[in-house]
CSV table of C-alpha atoms in Angstrom, one decimal:
chain,number,residue,atom,x,y,z
A,354,UNK,CA,0.0,0.0,0.2
A,355,UNK,CA,3.3,2.3,1.4
A,356,UNK,CA,4.7,1.6,-2.6
A,357,UNK,CA,1.1,2.3,-4.5
A,358,UNK,CA,1.1,5.4,-2.3
A,359,UNK,CA,4.5,6.7,-3.2
A,360,UNK,CA,3.6,6.1,-7.4
A,361,UNK,CA,0.7,7.1,-7.8
A,362,UNK,CA,2.5,10.8,-5.2
A,363,UNK,CA,5.1,10.9,-7.7
A,364,UNK,CA,2.9,10.3,-11.1
A,365,UNK,CA,2.4,13.5,-11.0
A,366,UNK,CA,5.1,14.7,-10.2
A,367,UNK,CA,6.4,13.3,-13.9
A,368,UNK,CA,3.4,14.5,-15.4
A,369,UNK,CA,4.3,18.8,-14.6
A,370,UNK,CA,8.4,17.8,-15.5
A,371,UNK,CA,6.9,15.8,-19.0
A,372,UNK,CA,4.6,19.1,-19.7
A,373,UNK,CA,7.3,21.6,-18.5
A,374,UNK,CA,10.0,19.8,-20.7
A,375,UNK,CA,6.8,20.3,-23.6
A,376,UNK,CA,6.6,24.0,-22.8
A,377,UNK,CA,9.8,25.3,-22.8
A,378,UNK,CA,10.7,22.8,-26.1
A,379,UNK,CA,7.9,25.0,-27.8
A,380,UNK,CA,9.5,28.0,-25.9
A,381,UNK,CA,12.1,27.9,-28.4
A,382,UNK,CA,10.6,26.5,-30.9
A,383,UNK,CA,8.5,29.6,-31.5
A,384,UNK,CA,11.3,32.4,-29.7
A,385,UNK,CA,12.2,35.6,-31.9
A,386,UNK,CA,15.3,33.7,-33.9
A,387,UNK,CA,13.8,31.2,-35.0
A,388,UNK,CA,10.6,33.1,-36.5
A,389,UNK,CA,13.0,35.2,-38.4
A,390,UNK,CA,14.8,32.5,-39.9
A,391,UNK,CA,11.0,30.5,-40.2
A,392,UNK,CA,10.6,34.0,-41.9
A,393,UNK,CA,13.8,33.9,-44.2
A,394,UNK,CA,13.2,30.7,-45.0
A,395,UNK,CA,9.4,31.1,-46.8
A,396,UNK,CA,10.1,33.8,-48.2
A,397,UNK,CA,13.3,33.0,-49.8
A,398,UNK,CA,11.1,29.2,-51.5
A,399,UNK,CA,8.6,31.4,-52.7
A,400,UNK,CA,10.9,33.6,-54.0
A,401,UNK,CA,13.7,30.4,-55.9
A,402,UNK,CA,9.8,28.7,-57.1
A,403,UNK,CA,8.4,32.0,-58.3
A,404,UNK,CA,11.5,32.0,-60.5
A,405,UNK,CA,12.1,28.5,-60.6
A,406,UNK,CA,9.9,28.3,-64.8
A,407,UNK,CA,12.8,31.2,-65.9
A,408,UNK,CA,15.4,28.7,-65.9
A,409,UNK,CA,16.7,27.7,-69.7
A,410,UNK,CA,15.6,24.5,-71.2
A,411,UNK,CA,15.3,20.8,-69.7
A,412,UNK,CA,15.3,23.4,-66.0
A,413,UNK,CA,12.6,24.6,-66.3
A,414,UNK,CA,10.4,21.5,-65.4
A,415,UNK,CA,12.7,20.9,-62.4
A,416,UNK,CA,11.6,23.6,-61.2
A,417,UNK,CA,10.6,21.6,-56.9
A,418,UNK,CA,14.6,21.3,-56.5
A,419,UNK,CA,14.3,25.7,-56.1
A,420,UNK,CA,12.4,25.6,-52.7
A,421,UNK,CA,14.4,23.3,-51.6
A,422,UNK,CA,18.0,24.5,-52.7
A,423,UNK,CA,16.9,27.6,-50.8
A,424,UNK,CA,16.0,26.2,-47.5
A,425,UNK,CA,19.2,23.4,-47.3
A,426,UNK,CA,20.9,27.6,-47.9
A,427,UNK,CA,19.2,29.4,-45.0
A,428,UNK,CA,21.2,28.9,-41.7
A,429,UNK,CA,21.5,30.9,-38.9
A,430,UNK,CA,23.8,33.7,-40.4
A,431,UNK,CA,25.0,34.9,-43.3
A,432,UNK,CA,28.5,32.3,-43.6
A,433,UNK,CA,27.3,29.7,-42.8
A,434,UNK,CA,24.0,30.1,-45.0
A,435,UNK,CA,26.9,30.6,-47.8
A,436,UNK,CA,29.1,27.7,-46.8
A,437,UNK,CA,26.1,25.2,-46.3
A,438,UNK,CA,24.5,26.3,-49.8
A,439,UNK,CA,28.4,26.1,-51.2
A,440,UNK,CA,29.7,22.3,-49.6
A,441,UNK,CA,25.1,20.5,-50.4
A,442,UNK,CA,26.2,22.6,-54.1
A,443,UNK,CA,29.2,20.1,-54.3
A,444,UNK,CA,28.1,17.7,-53.0
A,445,UNK,CA,25.1,17.3,-55.0
A,446,UNK,CA,28.1,17.7,-58.9
A,447,UNK,CA,29.8,14.5,-56.9
A,448,UNK,CA,26.6,12.5,-56.6
A,449,UNK,CA,25.4,13.0,-59.9
A,450,UNK,CA,29.3,12.7,-61.7
A,451,UNK,CA,29.5,9.4,-59.2
A,452,UNK,CA,25.2,8.7,-61.1
A,453,UNK,CA,26.8,9.5,-64.2
A,454,UNK,CA,29.9,7.1,-64.3
A,455,UNK,CA,27.2,3.9,-64.8
A,456,UNK,CA,25.2,4.6,-66.4
A,457,UNK,CA,26.9,5.3,-69.0
A,458,UNK,CA,27.9,1.2,-67.9
A,459,UNK,CA,25.0,0.3,-67.5
A,460,UNK,CA,20.6,0.1,-67.0
A,461,UNK,CA,19.1,1.0,-63.2
A,462,UNK,CA,19.7,-2.0,-61.5
A,463,UNK,CA,18.7,-3.7,-57.8
A,464,UNK,CA,22.5,-3.7,-58.3
A,465,UNK,CA,23.9,-0.6,-59.5
A,466,UNK,CA,21.4,0.5,-56.8
A,467,UNK,CA,23.5,-0.4,-54.5
A,468,UNK,CA,26.2,0.0,-56.2
A,469,UNK,CA,25.4,3.4,-56.4
A,470,UNK,CA,25.1,3.8,-52.6
A,471,UNK,CA,27.5,2.6,-50.9
A,472,UNK,CA,29.7,4.7,-53.3
A,473,UNK,CA,28.0,7.6,-52.2
A,474,UNK,CA,28.4,6.8,-48.6
A,475,UNK,CA,32.3,6.0,-49.1
A,476,UNK,CA,32.4,9.4,-50.9
A,477,UNK,CA,30.4,11.3,-47.9
A,478,UNK,CA,33.5,10.2,-45.6
A,479,UNK,CA,36.0,13.0,-48.4
A,480,UNK,CA,36.6,15.3,-45.7
A,481,UNK,CA,35.9,19.7,-45.9
A,482,UNK,CA,32.4,18.9,-47.0
A,483,UNK,CA,30.6,19.9,-44.3
A,484,UNK,CA,26.4,19.7,-45.8
A,485,UNK,CA,27.4,18.5,-48.6
A,486,UNK,CA,27.8,14.8,-47.5
A,487,UNK,CA,24.6,13.9,-47.3
A,488,UNK,CA,23.9,15.1,-51.1
A,489,UNK,CA,26.1,13.2,-52.8
A,490,UNK,CA,24.8,9.4,-52.7
A,491,UNK,CA,20.8,10.7,-52.2
A,492,UNK,CA,21.7,12.7,-55.1
A,493,UNK,CA,22.8,10.0,-57.1
A,494,UNK,CA,20.2,8.5,-56.3
A,495,UNK,CA,17.9,10.7,-58.0
A,496,UNK,CA,19.7,10.3,-60.9
A,497,UNK,CA,20.1,7.3,-60.7
A,498,UNK,CA,16.1,7.1,-60.7
A,499,UNK,CA,14.6,9.4,-61.6
A,500,UNK,CA,16.5,10.4,-64.3
A,501,UNK,CA,15.4,7.7,-65.7
A,502,UNK,CA,15.7,8.1,-70.0
A,503,UNK,CA,17.5,11.3,-69.9
A,504,UNK,CA,19.9,11.7,-67.0
A,505,UNK,CA,21.2,14.4,-69.1
A,506,UNK,CA,18.7,16.8,-68.9
A,507,UNK,CA,17.2,15.8,-65.1
A,508,UNK,CA,21.2,16.9,-63.7
A,509,UNK,CA,21.6,19.9,-65.4
A,510,UNK,CA,18.5,21.2,-64.4
A,511,UNK,CA,18.4,19.4,-60.7
A,512,UNK,CA,22.0,21.2,-60.2
A,513,UNK,CA,20.5,24.5,-61.5
A,514,UNK,CA,17.6,24.9,-59.8
A,515,UNK,CA,19.4,23.9,-56.3
A,516,UNK,CA,21.5,26.7,-57.6
A,517,UNK,CA,19.3,29.1,-58.1
A,518,UNK,CA,18.0,28.4,-54.6
A,519,UNK,CA,20.9,28.4,-52.7
A,520,UNK,CA,21.9,31.5,-54.6
A,521,UNK,CA,17.7,32.7,-53.4
A,522,UNK,CA,18.4,31.5,-50.1
A,523,UNK,CA,22.3,33.5,-49.4
A,524,UNK,CA,20.6,36.5,-50.7
A,525,UNK,CA,17.4,36.3,-48.4
A,526,UNK,CA,19.2,36.5,-45.6
A,527,UNK,CA,21.8,38.9,-46.3
A,528,UNK,CA,19.3,41.9,-47.7
A,529,UNK,CA,16.4,40.7,-44.7
A,530,UNK,CA,17.3,41.7,-41.2
A,531,UNK,CA,20.8,39.5,-41.4
A,532,UNK,CA,21.3,38.2,-37.2
A,533,UNK,CA,23.8,38.8,-35.1
A,534,UNK,CA,24.0,38.1,-31.9
A,535,UNK,CA,26.3,40.4,-29.8
A,536,UNK,CA,23.6,41.6,-27.2
A,537,UNK,CA,22.8,37.6,-26.7
A,538,UNK,CA,26.7,37.0,-26.9
A,539,UNK,CA,27.2,40.4,-23.5
A,540,UNK,CA,24.8,39.0,-21.9
A,541,UNK,CA,26.0,35.7,-21.9
A,542,UNK,CA,29.6,37.0,-20.7
A,543,UNK,CA,27.4,38.9,-16.8
A,544,UNK,CA,25.2,36.0,-16.4
A,545,UNK,CA,28.4,34.1,-16.1
A,546,UNK,CA,30.5,36.7,-14.0
A,547,UNK,CA,27.5,37.1,-11.9
A,548,UNK,CA,27.1,33.1,-11.5
A,549,UNK,CA,31.3,33.7,-10.8
A,550,UNK,CA,31.1,36.5,-8.0
A,551,UNK,CA,28.1,34.5,-6.6
A,552,UNK,CA,29.9,31.5,-6.1
A,553,UNK,CA,32.8,33.5,-3.8
A,554,UNK,CA,29.9,35.0,-2.1
A,555,UNK,CA,28.8,31.3,-1.0
A,556,UNK,CA,32.1,30.1,-0.1
A,557,UNK,CA,33.0,33.7,1.9
A,558,UNK,CA,29.2,32.5,3.8
A,559,UNK,CA,30.1,29.2,4.6
A,560,UNK,CA,33.7,30.3,6.1
A,561,UNK,CA,31.7,32.3,8.4
A,562,UNK,CA,28.9,29.9,8.7
A,563,UNK,CA,29.7,26.9,11.7
A,564,UNK,CA,30.7,23.4,10.0
A,565,UNK,CA,29.3,21.8,8.3
A,566,UNK,CA,27.7,24.9,6.5
A,567,UNK,CA,23.8,24.7,6.5
A,568,UNK,CA,24.4,26.2,2.6
A,569,UNK,CA,26.1,23.4,0.8
A,570,UNK,CA,24.5,24.0,-2.5
A,571,UNK,CA,27.3,26.0,-3.9
A,572,UNK,CA,29.2,23.0,-3.0
A,573,UNK,CA,28.0,20.9,-5.5
A,574,UNK,CA,28.9,23.8,-8.3
A,575,UNK,CA,31.9,23.2,-10.0
A,576,UNK,CA,30.1,21.0,-13.4
A,577,UNK,CA,27.3,23.4,-13.8
A,578,UNK,CA,30.0,26.8,-14.1
A,579,UNK,CA,31.7,25.2,-16.1
A,580,UNK,CA,28.6,24.1,-18.1
A,581,UNK,CA,28.1,27.6,-18.0
A,582,UNK,CA,31.3,29.0,-19.4
A,583,UNK,CA,31.0,26.1,-22.2
A,584,UNK,CA,27.7,27.6,-23.2
A,585,UNK,CA,29.5,31.2,-23.2
A,586,UNK,CA,31.9,30.5,-25.4
A,587,UNK,CA,29.7,28.8,-27.6
A,588,UNK,CA,27.6,32.5,-26.9
A,589,UNK,CA,30.9,34.5,-28.4
A,590,UNK,CA,31.7,31.8,-31.7
A,591,UNK,CA,28.1,32.5,-32.3
A,592,UNK,CA,28.1,36.6,-32.3
A,593,UNK,CA,31.6,36.2,-34.2
A,594,UNK,CA,30.2,34.2,-36.4
A,595,UNK,CA,26.7,36.3,-37.2
A,596,UNK,CA,29.0,39.9,-38.1
A,597,UNK,CA,31.2,37.6,-40.9
A,598,UNK,CA,30.1,38.8,-44.6
A,599,UNK,CA,27.2,40.2,-42.1
A,600,UNK,CA,26.2,43.7,-44.4
A,601,UNK,CA,24.7,45.3,-40.7
A,602,UNK,CA,27.7,44.7,-39.0
A,603,UNK,CA,28.4,48.3,-40.2
A,604,UNK,CA,25.8,50.1,-39.0
A,605,UNK,CA,25.8,47.6,-35.6
A,606,UNK,CA,29.7,48.4,-34.3
A,607,UNK,CA,30.9,45.9,-30.9
A,608,UNK,CA,33.8,45.0,-30.6
A,609,UNK,CA,33.8,41.5,-30.4
A,610,UNK,CA,38.1,40.3,-29.5
A,611,UNK,CA,37.9,41.9,-26.4
A,612,UNK,CA,34.3,39.6,-26.1
A,613,UNK,CA,36.7,36.4,-26.5
A,614,UNK,CA,39.6,39.0,-24.3
A,615,UNK,CA,36.7,38.5,-21.4
A,616,UNK,CA,35.6,35.5,-22.9
A,617,UNK,CA,39.9,33.8,-22.0
A,618,UNK,CA,39.5,35.9,-18.9
A,619,UNK,CA,36.3,34.5,-17.2
A,620,UNK,CA,38.1,31.0,-18.3
A,621,UNK,CA,40.5,31.4,-16.6
A,622,UNK,CA,38.6,32.7,-13.3
A,623,UNK,CA,36.0,30.0,-13.5
A,624,UNK,CA,38.6,27.2,-13.7
A,625,UNK,CA,40.1,29.3,-10.0
A,626,UNK,CA,36.8,29.2,-8.3
A,627,UNK,CA,36.4,25.4,-9.3
A,628,UNK,CA,39.6,24.8,-8.2
A,629,UNK,CA,38.5,25.8,-4.4
A,630,UNK,CA,35.0,24.8,-4.5
A,631,UNK,CA,36.9,20.7,-4.7
A,632,UNK,CA,39.3,21.5,-1.9
A,633,UNK,CA,36.0,23.4,0.0
A,634,UNK,CA,34.2,20.7,0.0
A,635,UNK,CA,37.3,18.9,0.5
A,636,UNK,CA,37.7,19.7,3.5
A,637,UNK,CA,34.9,20.2,5.3
A,638,UNK,CA,32.9,16.9,4.4
A,639,UNK,CA,35.1,14.5,3.6
A,640,UNK,CA,37.2,12.4,6.7
A,641,UNK,CA,40.0,11.0,4.5
A,642,UNK,CA,41.3,14.3,3.6
A,643,UNK,CA,44.7,15.3,5.2
A,644,UNK,CA,44.1,18.8,4.4
A,645,UNK,CA,42.4,21.3,7.1
A,646,UNK,CA,41.2,25.2,7.5
A,647,UNK,CA,42.9,26.6,10.8
A,648,UNK,CA,39.6,28.3,12.3
A,649,UNK,CA,42.4,31.4,12.5
A,650,UNK,CA,42.7,31.8,9.2
A,651,UNK,CA,37.7,31.8,8.2
A,652,UNK,CA,37.1,34.8,9.2
A,653,UNK,CA,40.1,36.7,7.1
A,654,UNK,CA,39.7,33.7,3.9
A,655,UNK,CA,35.9,34.6,4.2
A,656,UNK,CA,36.6,38.1,3.8
A,657,UNK,CA,39.1,37.5,1.4
A,658,UNK,CA,36.0,35.7,-1.0
A,659,UNK,CA,33.6,38.6,-0.1
A,660,UNK,CA,36.8,40.8,-1.3
A,661,UNK,CA,37.1,39.0,-4.9
A,662,UNK,CA,33.9,38.3,-4.8
A,663,UNK,CA,33.5,42.6,-5.5
A,664,UNK,CA,35.7,43.2,-7.5
A,665,UNK,CA,33.6,40.3,-10.0
A,666,UNK,CA,30.2,42.3,-9.7
A,667,UNK,CA,32.0,45.2,-10.5
A,668,UNK,CA,32.7,44.7,-13.8
A,669,UNK,CA,30.1,44.5,-15.2
A,670,UNK,CA,28.5,48.4,-14.1
A,671,UNK,CA,30.5,50.0,-11.8
A,672,UNK,CA,33.1,53.1,-12.8
A,673,UNK,CA,37.1,52.2,-13.9
A,674,UNK,CA,37.6,53.9,-10.6
A,675,UNK,CA,35.6,52.4,-8.2
A,676,UNK,CA,36.4,50.1,-9.5
A,677,UNK,CA,40.0,49.9,-9.1
A,678,UNK,CA,39.0,51.0,-5.3
A,679,UNK,CA,38.0,47.3,-5.8
A,680,UNK,CA,41.3,44.9,-7.0
A,681,UNK,CA,43.3,47.7,-5.0
A,682,UNK,CA,41.2,46.4,-1.1
A,683,UNK,CA,40.9,42.7,-2.4
A,684,UNK,CA,44.4,42.9,-3.8
A,685,UNK,CA,45.6,44.3,0.5
A,686,UNK,CA,43.0,41.1,1.9
A,687,UNK,CA,44.3,38.6,-0.4
A,688,UNK,CA,48.4,39.6,0.1
A,689,UNK,CA,48.3,40.3,4.2
A,690,UNK,CA,46.2,37.1,4.8
A,691,UNK,CA,48.4,35.7,2.8
A,692,UNK,CA,51.8,37.5,4.5
A,693,UNK,CA,50.2,35.9,7.7
A,694,UNK,CA,49.8,32.6,6.3
A,695,UNK,CA,53.0,33.5,6.2
A,696,UNK,CA,54.6,34.1,9.3
A,697,UNK,CA,52.1,31.5,11.2
A,698,UNK,CA,52.4,28.5,12.5
A,699,UNK,CA,48.9,27.4,14.4
A,700,UNK,CA,48.8,23.8,13.4
A,701,UNK,CA,51.8,22.4,12.2
A,702,UNK,CA,50.1,18.5,12.7
A,703,UNK,CA,47.8,19.1,9.4
A,704,UNK,CA,49.3,20.5,6.0
A,705,UNK,CA,46.8,24.2,5.8
A,706,UNK,CA,43.9,24.1,2.7
A,707,UNK,CA,44.2,27.9,3.0
A,708,UNK,CA,47.3,28.4,1.5
A,709,UNK,CA,46.0,26.4,-2.1
A,710,UNK,CA,42.2,29.1,-2.0
A,711,UNK,CA,44.7,32.1,-1.4
A,712,UNK,CA,46.2,30.9,-4.1
A,713,UNK,CA,43.9,31.3,-6.2
A,714,UNK,CA,42.1,34.4,-5.1
A,715,UNK,CA,45.9,36.3,-6.3
A,716,UNK,CA,45.5,34.3,-9.5
A,717,UNK,CA,41.7,35.6,-10.1
A,718,UNK,CA,42.9,39.0,-9.0
A,719,UNK,CA,45.9,39.2,-11.2
A,720,UNK,CA,42.6,37.8,-13.9
A,721,UNK,CA,40.7,40.9,-13.1
A,722,UNK,CA,44.4,42.9,-13.5
A,723,UNK,CA,45.2,42.4,-16.5
A,724,UNK,CA,41.3,42.0,-18.6
A,725,UNK,CA,41.8,45.5,-17.6
A,726,UNK,CA,44.5,46.5,-19.8
């Protein structure tokens, strides 16, 4: 009876999680950037289909491949559209050439189809083909089976109409509000900086509490911080890709080199804070760790952690003069504690872990100071 009751109570929770997951997925699918991309894809496909019947010769018989080419070339940024479109056309050319080799030797048959597919998949392994690799066996199979008695006409029409669609897709993506992801990159950097500052302040609070501390959620954030840093790198790289071949970049200047510099600094800070998190968590909860943090250092360590946390927070909106003041105060607190530990001998029987934390704090301040220049 107890197990049945627990299952009944867990069922609504699982349903709620599934509903939330579906809601989040739908929200992502209908977000602004996705809606914009969908609108541009529709516009490009419609224009390509409008232009397709105007193509010369047998190509006019295959207008439905033009919107397919436009769809293939539609990407979240202009440089990606160009790269993906060219790779697709290269893959199509290779696949069509492969089919022609077999058509010139024999008629379509199960054996021929098997050979085309095998060779197509093999050629798809060529380096630098990117999106074009999947089109090699597809193009070869279409020429072999759909081309029928007129593989020349079909191949010409297929490749030309896909090319028209690719050109239309790239043009639409370039001219119709080509996205720039500068704001998203800047926001992600700010969020990571805030998360790192919060981690330091939470560890500082833990130093002031009676051990084991009541608040221990900071102790399991190490991997979360690493994931956040990876997400920020992806956001900055996405912003960098969005500015390539983008005419709007001149209207919206942004120092992305500075973003990359800030990113590298924050990645180093993340590493040092992860190290401090693991050291402090081990000292508090792992009984097999021989290291300790001597009680006389708890309060000054807490102050140093809080001071460095304030430095990270100040990098967002504080005046440079105020930032310099906070850096100087944090540096003084860390240096004073380092000097004290060098002269004290408070616990000769157990190695102190405080030195590791102070060293990481010193390195964080060095990264921040270098980032200001």
